Short mmCIF file of C-alpha atoms and ligand atoms in Angstrom, two decimals:
data_model
loop_
_atom_site.label_atom_id
_atom_site.label_comp_id
_atom_site.label_asym_id
_atom_site.label_seq_id
_atom_site.Cartn_x
_atom_site.Cartn_y
_atom_site.Cartn_z
CA UNK A 142 55.26 -83.38 -92.19
CA UNK A 143 57.16 -86.60 -91.84
CA UNK A 144 56.86 -89.43 -94.38
CA UNK A 145 55.04 -91.87 -92.02
CA UNK A 146 52.48 -89.27 -91.38
CA UNK A 147 52.03 -88.63 -95.04
CA UNK A 148 51.49 -92.24 -95.94
CA UNK A 149 49.25 -92.84 -93.32
CA UNK A 150 47.03 -90.06 -94.11
CA UNK A 151 46.64 -89.95 -98.16
CA UNK A 152 46.34 -93.79 -97.15
CA UNK A 153 43.18 -92.80 -95.17
CA UNK A 154 42.11 -90.69 -98.07
CA UNK A 155 42.39 -93.14 -100.43
CA UNK A 156 40.89 -95.66 -99.09
CA UNK A 157 37.89 -93.17 -97.67
CA UNK A 158 37.49 -91.96 -101.28
CA UNK A 159 40.16 -93.59 -104.36
CA UNK A 160 42.19 -89.94 -104.30
CA UNK A 161 45.50 -90.52 -104.72
CA UNK A 162 47.77 -87.82 -103.27
CA UNK A 163 51.17 -88.12 -104.82
CA UNK A 164 54.23 -86.92 -102.66
CA UNK A 165 54.08 -83.66 -104.85
CA UNK A 166 50.56 -82.73 -104.01
CA UNK A 167 51.82 -82.91 -99.82
CA UNK A 168 51.63 -78.84 -99.66
CA UNK A 169 47.53 -78.72 -100.21
CA UNK A 170 47.39 -81.30 -96.93
CA UNK A 171 48.47 -78.81 -95.04
CA UNK A 172 46.59 -75.61 -97.49
CA UNK A 173 43.03 -78.32 -97.22
CA UNK A 174 43.01 -79.95 -94.03
CA UNK A 175 44.38 -76.80 -91.74
CA UNK A 176 40.74 -75.75 -91.34
CA UNK A 177 40.17 -79.32 -89.93
CA UNK A 178 41.97 -79.29 -88.00
CA UNK A 179 41.01 -75.69 -86.75
CA UNK A 180 37.18 -77.22 -86.33
CA UNK A 181 37.75 -79.97 -83.91
CA UNK A 182 40.49 -78.25 -81.75
CA UNK A 183 43.68 -79.37 -82.82
CA UNK A 184 46.55 -77.00 -83.09
CA UNK A 185 47.61 -78.33 -86.39
CA UNK A 186 47.86 -80.85 -89.19
CA UNK A 187 50.49 -82.88 -87.00
CA UNK A 188 47.79 -83.11 -83.81
CA UNK A 189 45.13 -84.09 -86.41
CA UNK A 190 47.15 -86.55 -87.92
CA UNK A 191 47.68 -87.83 -84.22
CA UNK A 192 43.77 -87.39 -83.46
CA UNK A 193 43.21 -89.73 -86.44
CA UNK A 194 45.29 -92.18 -85.57
CA UNK A 195 43.46 -92.50 -82.58
CA UNK A 196 40.36 -92.59 -84.69
CA UNK A 197 40.90 -93.65 -87.97
CA UNK A 198 36.34 -92.95 -89.16
CA UNK A 199 33.39 -91.10 -88.36
CA UNK A 200 32.80 -87.08 -88.92
CA UNK A 201 36.27 -85.49 -88.34
CA UNK A 202 37.54 -88.75 -91.43
CA UNK A 203 34.70 -87.40 -93.48
CA UNK A 204 35.30 -83.92 -93.19
CA UNK A 205 39.43 -85.02 -94.57
CA UNK A 206 38.00 -86.66 -97.74
CA UNK A 207 35.54 -83.57 -97.97
CA UNK A 208 38.56 -81.14 -97.51
CA UNK A 209 40.63 -82.90 -100.52
CA UNK A 210 38.14 -83.46 -103.11
CA UNK A 211 38.76 -80.83 -105.84
CA UNK A 212 35.05 -79.37 -106.40
CA UNK A 213 35.76 -77.24 -109.56
CA UNK A 214 33.04 -77.22 -112.13
CA UNK A 215 31.57 -74.78 -114.37
CA UNK A 216 28.36 -75.27 -116.64
CA UNK A 217 28.54 -76.45 -119.91
CA UNK A 218 32.44 -77.75 -119.32
CA UNK A 219 34.14 -78.30 -122.61
CA UNK A 220 31.02 -77.68 -124.53
CA UNK A 221 31.34 -80.49 -126.79
CA UNK A 222 29.70 -83.03 -124.42
CA UNK A 223 26.85 -80.94 -123.84
CA UNK A 224 26.38 -80.63 -127.82
CA UNK A 225 26.55 -83.75 -128.25
CA UNK A 226 24.06 -85.32 -126.02
CA UNK A 227 21.99 -82.66 -127.20
CA UNK A 228 22.03 -83.81 -131.20
CA UNK A 229 22.84 -87.25 -131.17
CA UNK A 230 21.66 -88.82 -127.68
CA UNK A 231 18.78 -87.14 -126.87
CA UNK A 232 17.47 -87.91 -130.24
CA UNK A 233 18.85 -91.43 -130.18
CA UNK A 234 16.56 -92.42 -126.63
CA UNK A 235 13.37 -90.27 -128.01
CA UNK A 236 13.40 -92.73 -130.34
CA UNK A 237 14.64 -96.09 -128.21
CA UNK A 238 12.44 -94.95 -125.72
CA UNK A 239 9.34 -93.94 -127.62
CA UNK A 240 7.41 -96.37 -125.67
CA UNK A 241 7.86 -96.19 -122.25
CA UNK A 242 8.81 -92.34 -122.57
CA UNK A 243 11.51 -92.53 -119.97
CA UNK A 244 14.58 -91.08 -119.78
CA UNK A 245 17.58 -91.41 -116.95
CA UNK A 246 21.25 -89.48 -116.41
CA UNK A 247 23.32 -90.08 -113.75
CA UNK A 248 25.75 -87.25 -113.11
CA UNK A 249 28.11 -89.40 -111.22
CA UNK A 250 31.26 -87.06 -110.17
CA UNK A 251 27.87 -83.51 -110.13
CA UNK A 252 30.00 -80.96 -107.65
CA UNK A 253 28.23 -77.97 -106.90
CA UNK A 254 25.55 -78.61 -109.68
CA UNK A 255 26.71 -77.16 -112.81
CA UNK A 256 26.51 -79.92 -114.92
CA UNK A 257 23.44 -81.89 -113.91
CA UNK A 258 21.85 -77.98 -114.40
CA UNK A 259 23.16 -77.58 -117.78
CA UNK A 260 20.93 -80.57 -118.72
CA UNK A 261 18.39 -79.44 -116.67
CA UNK A 262 18.17 -76.42 -119.13
CA UNK A 263 19.20 -78.45 -121.97
CA UNK A 264 16.21 -80.70 -121.70
CA UNK A 265 13.82 -77.05 -120.64
CA UNK A 266 15.13 -76.19 -124.27
CA UNK A 267 13.97 -79.36 -125.70
CA UNK A 268 10.65 -79.91 -123.47
CA UNK A 269 8.46 -79.77 -126.43
CA UNK A 270 10.49 -83.21 -127.75
CA UNK A 271 9.19 -84.50 -124.18
CA UNK A 272 6.09 -83.93 -123.49
CA UNK A 273 4.71 -86.96 -121.95
CA UNK A 274 8.18 -87.88 -121.46
CA UNK A 275 9.63 -88.91 -116.54
CA UNK A 276 12.71 -87.09 -117.16
CA UNK A 277 15.07 -87.83 -113.70
CA UNK A 278 18.68 -86.32 -113.67
CA UNK A 279 20.26 -87.74 -110.37
CA UNK A 280 23.25 -86.30 -109.25
CA UNK A 281 25.71 -88.24 -106.85
CA UNK A 282 29.51 -86.31 -105.25
CA UNK A 283 31.07 -87.81 -102.09
CA UNK A 284 31.19 -84.22 -101.19
CA UNK A 285 28.09 -83.37 -99.04
CA UNK A 286 29.43 -79.10 -99.17
CA UNK A 287 29.63 -79.86 -102.67
CA UNK A 288 25.72 -81.05 -103.10
CA UNK A 289 24.61 -78.49 -100.54
CA UNK A 290 25.86 -75.71 -102.93
CA UNK A 291 24.51 -77.08 -105.91
CA UNK A 292 20.85 -77.85 -104.05
CA UNK A 293 21.21 -74.51 -102.74
CA UNK A 294 21.01 -73.48 -106.65
CA UNK A 295 23.49 -70.41 -106.09
CA UNK A 296 26.09 -69.00 -107.39
CA UNK A 297 28.37 -65.54 -107.91
CA UNK A 298 29.02 -63.78 -110.69
CA UNK A 299 32.01 -65.16 -111.66
CA UNK A 300 30.88 -68.68 -111.47
CA UNK A 301 27.66 -67.82 -114.25
CA UNK A 302 29.94 -65.85 -116.33
CA UNK A 303 32.07 -69.40 -116.82
CA UNK A 304 30.46 -71.50 -119.90
CA UNK A 305 26.94 -69.94 -119.49
CA UNK A 306 25.38 -67.97 -122.62
CA UNK A 307 23.29 -64.61 -121.51
CA UNK A 308 20.58 -65.99 -122.76
CA UNK A 309 20.53 -68.38 -120.82
CA UNK A 310 21.72 -66.33 -117.39
CA UNK A 311 18.51 -64.52 -118.43
CA UNK A 312 15.89 -67.40 -118.78
CA UNK A 313 17.05 -69.50 -116.27
CA UNK A 314 18.40 -67.98 -112.86
CA UNK A 315 17.22 -64.63 -110.69
CA UNK A 316 19.34 -62.40 -109.29
CA UNK A 317 19.96 -62.50 -105.47
CA UNK A 318 21.79 -59.44 -104.43
CA UNK A 319 25.19 -59.84 -105.57
CA UNK A 320 24.67 -63.86 -106.42
CA UNK A 321 22.18 -65.71 -109.17
CA UNK A 322 20.05 -68.07 -108.47
CA UNK A 323 19.01 -70.83 -110.74
CA UNK A 324 15.09 -71.18 -111.26
CA UNK A 325 13.12 -73.23 -109.13
CA UNK A 326 11.88 -75.29 -112.16
CA UNK A 327 15.26 -76.49 -112.90
CA UNK A 328 16.25 -77.15 -109.66
CA UNK A 329 13.37 -79.47 -108.69
CA UNK A 330 15.10 -81.21 -112.27
CA UNK A 331 17.67 -82.44 -110.56
CA UNK A 332 17.98 -85.16 -107.45
CA UNK A 333 21.00 -84.83 -105.43
CA UNK A 334 22.35 -87.83 -103.21
CA UNK A 335 25.91 -88.15 -101.73
CA UNK A 336 27.61 -91.20 -102.80
CA UNK A 337 30.79 -92.70 -103.21
CA UNK A 338 32.01 -93.96 -106.32
CA UNK A 339 33.56 -96.89 -104.51
CA UNK A 340 30.36 -98.49 -103.18
CA UNK A 341 27.78 -100.39 -105.52
CA UNK A 342 25.96 -97.84 -107.35
CA UNK A 343 23.00 -100.27 -108.10
CA UNK A 344 20.39 -99.52 -106.28
CA UNK A 345 19.72 -96.54 -108.40
CA UNK A 346 18.31 -98.87 -111.08
CA UNK A 347 19.67 -98.24 -114.49
CA UNK A 348 20.52 -95.07 -116.28
CA UNK A 349 20.42 -93.97 -120.36
CA UNK A 350 23.04 -91.66 -120.22
CA UNK A 351 26.02 -91.37 -117.68
CA UNK A 352 28.19 -88.32 -117.15
CA UNK A 353 31.19 -89.30 -115.36
CA UNK A 354 33.41 -85.86 -115.81
CA UNK A 355 36.89 -84.82 -114.39
CA UNK A 356 36.82 -87.33 -111.40
CA UNK A 357 39.14 -90.66 -112.47
CA UNK A 358 41.88 -88.31 -113.21
CA UNK A 359 41.97 -88.40 -109.14
CA UNK A 360 42.10 -91.84 -109.11
CA UNK A 361 44.85 -94.96 -109.37
CA UNK A 362 44.68 -96.92 -112.37
CA UNK A 363 42.73 -100.13 -110.40
CA UNK A 364 40.31 -97.87 -108.58
CA UNK A 365 39.93 -96.64 -112.59
CA UNK A 366 38.87 -99.89 -113.79
CA UNK A 367 36.70 -100.29 -110.40
CA UNK A 368 34.58 -97.47 -110.68
CA UNK A 369 34.12 -97.67 -114.66
CA UNK A 370 33.18 -101.45 -113.98
CA UNK A 371 30.38 -100.39 -111.66
CA UNK A 372 28.67 -97.42 -113.30
CA UNK A 373 28.57 -100.18 -116.69
CA UNK A 374 26.62 -102.38 -114.20
CA UNK A 375 24.18 -99.40 -114.12
CA UNK A 376 23.74 -98.44 -117.98
CA UNK A 377 21.19 -99.66 -119.81
CA UNK A 378 22.16 -101.62 -122.93
CA UNK A 379 21.91 -98.53 -125.34
CA UNK A 380 23.22 -96.18 -122.38
CA UNK A 381 26.37 -94.01 -123.44
CA UNK A 382 28.88 -92.73 -120.74
CA UNK A 383 30.69 -89.79 -121.68
CA UNK A 384 33.78 -89.25 -119.33
CA UNK A 385 36.55 -85.89 -118.74
CA UNK A 386 38.47 -84.76 -121.71
CA UNK A 387 41.45 -86.07 -119.93
CA UNK A 388 40.38 -89.21 -119.57
CA UNK A 389 39.82 -93.29 -121.06
CA UNK A 390 38.75 -96.43 -120.78
CA UNK A 391 41.67 -97.44 -123.13
CA UNK A 392 43.72 -99.88 -120.98
CA UNK A 393 41.45 -99.23 -118.20
CA UNK A 394 38.33 -101.33 -118.77
CA UNK A 395 37.03 -103.50 -121.20
CA UNK A 396 33.49 -103.64 -120.43
CA UNK A 397 33.26 -100.68 -122.66
CA UNK A 398 33.79 -99.72 -126.49
CA UNK A 399 34.07 -95.97 -128.08
CA UNK A 400 31.57 -94.18 -129.87
CA UNK A 401 32.29 -93.50 -132.74
CA UNK A 402 33.32 -89.74 -133.73
CA UNK A 403 32.30 -88.79 -130.81
CA UNK A 404 35.61 -88.17 -128.60
CA UNK A 405 34.99 -89.38 -124.59
CA UNK A 406 31.62 -91.27 -125.47
CA UNK A 407 30.98 -94.88 -124.45
CA UNK A 408 29.06 -97.48 -124.76
CA UNK A 409 29.08 -101.20 -123.36
CA UNK A 410 31.08 -103.46 -125.41
CA UNK A 411 28.89 -106.20 -127.43
CA UNK A 412 29.11 -109.05 -124.26
CA UNK A 413 28.16 -106.46 -121.85
CA UNK A 414 25.22 -105.24 -124.03
CA UNK A 415 23.96 -108.42 -124.77
CA UNK A 416 23.77 -109.31 -120.90
CA UNK A 417 21.58 -106.57 -119.95
CA UNK A 418 18.80 -107.60 -122.68
CA UNK A 419 18.57 -110.62 -120.96
C1 SAM Q 596 36.45 -81.61 -110.57
S1 SAM Q 596 34.76 -82.11 -110.03
C2 SAM Q 596 33.88 -82.51 -111.23
C3 SAM Q 596 32.31 -82.10 -111.17
C4 SAM Q 596 31.79 -81.94 -112.59
N1 SAM Q 596 31.61 -83.40 -113.14
C5 SAM Q 596 32.91 -81.16 -114.04
O1 SAM Q 596 32.97 -82.01 -114.88
O2 SAM Q 596 32.73 -80.15 -114.02
C6 SAM Q 596 35.05 -83.57 -109.35
C7 SAM Q 596 34.30 -84.09 -108.56
O3 SAM Q 596 34.31 -85.26 -107.71
C8 SAM Q 596 33.79 -85.24 -106.81
N2 SAM Q 596 34.57 -86.99 -106.47
C9 SAM Q 596 35.74 -87.06 -105.68
N3 SAM Q 596 35.80 -88.49 -105.02
C10 SAM Q 596 34.91 -88.98 -105.59
C11 SAM Q 596 33.98 -90.49 -105.34
N4 SAM Q 596 35.12 -91.60 -104.66
N5 SAM Q 596 33.06 -90.53 -105.08
C12 SAM Q 596 32.01 -89.32 -105.85
N6 SAM Q 596 32.89 -88.60 -106.07
C13 SAM Q 596 33.88 -88.31 -105.73
C14 SAM Q 596 35.01 -84.36 -105.95
O4 SAM Q 596 33.97 -84.33 -104.51
C15 SAM Q 596 34.31 -83.35 -106.86
O5 SAM Q 596 32.57 -83.10 -106.69
#
């Protein structure tokens, strides 16, 4: 691929999703966009790019962007964020929202569902404390394909072996031939919506907890700043944001401050928190 084509396609992908394609990742274009080219009847990537130059929008562009997303996820990924949620943030919310009895969680890059379902399993395990509560888990992602998989709740043996304790597998899943499907009562706890993090999330309302894990790593600094700032607009004044292990707000956004002793967790900076109180 010549450099003009590389520039063109990488700027289309970045404009549509924020995903940055550095020159060393050029090989990904060939492997991931080949199937998209064939789907639209183009012989190869060059022909697909020529078609995109004529019509740089619509379903073909959506498919190109989706093909470039990395949907890697697993249940209870990294362990700690879910321990912190159970041991610290959930008890805090139970005390804080004791009157409204509402708990709203947003998984902002939910991929194929392992993260929101991990939270749904945790809430089910804590059900005795949540009697009479209205608990909502909103799970969004830019990729419709990933969301379709998430909605199905069907996972391979390999996927359920990654991060999921055998007791949880037995309790929360049903075997479907060679596959495993998460039980309807857990599936029904999660609402899925397609959402691009470059857009305004305020129509979703305010949340007590936001998981935005392992997606900022794919964005450049200005996009990270934009996304973090817009996430802050839907956080309740005492809400927490949990980022991935390789992600931070430091040097990127000053609307957050770290939560002491809780690595990778941030709350609103004092002045932002005050704004939510009025
Ligand atoms: C590596 S997965 C992370 C999944 C999960 N949060 C975890 O940590 O296991 C990254 C996800 O971010 C999504 N993504 C990428 N760009 C996005 C955007 N602009 N808006 C919303 N989701 C996006 C991808 O489709 C992908 O499913």
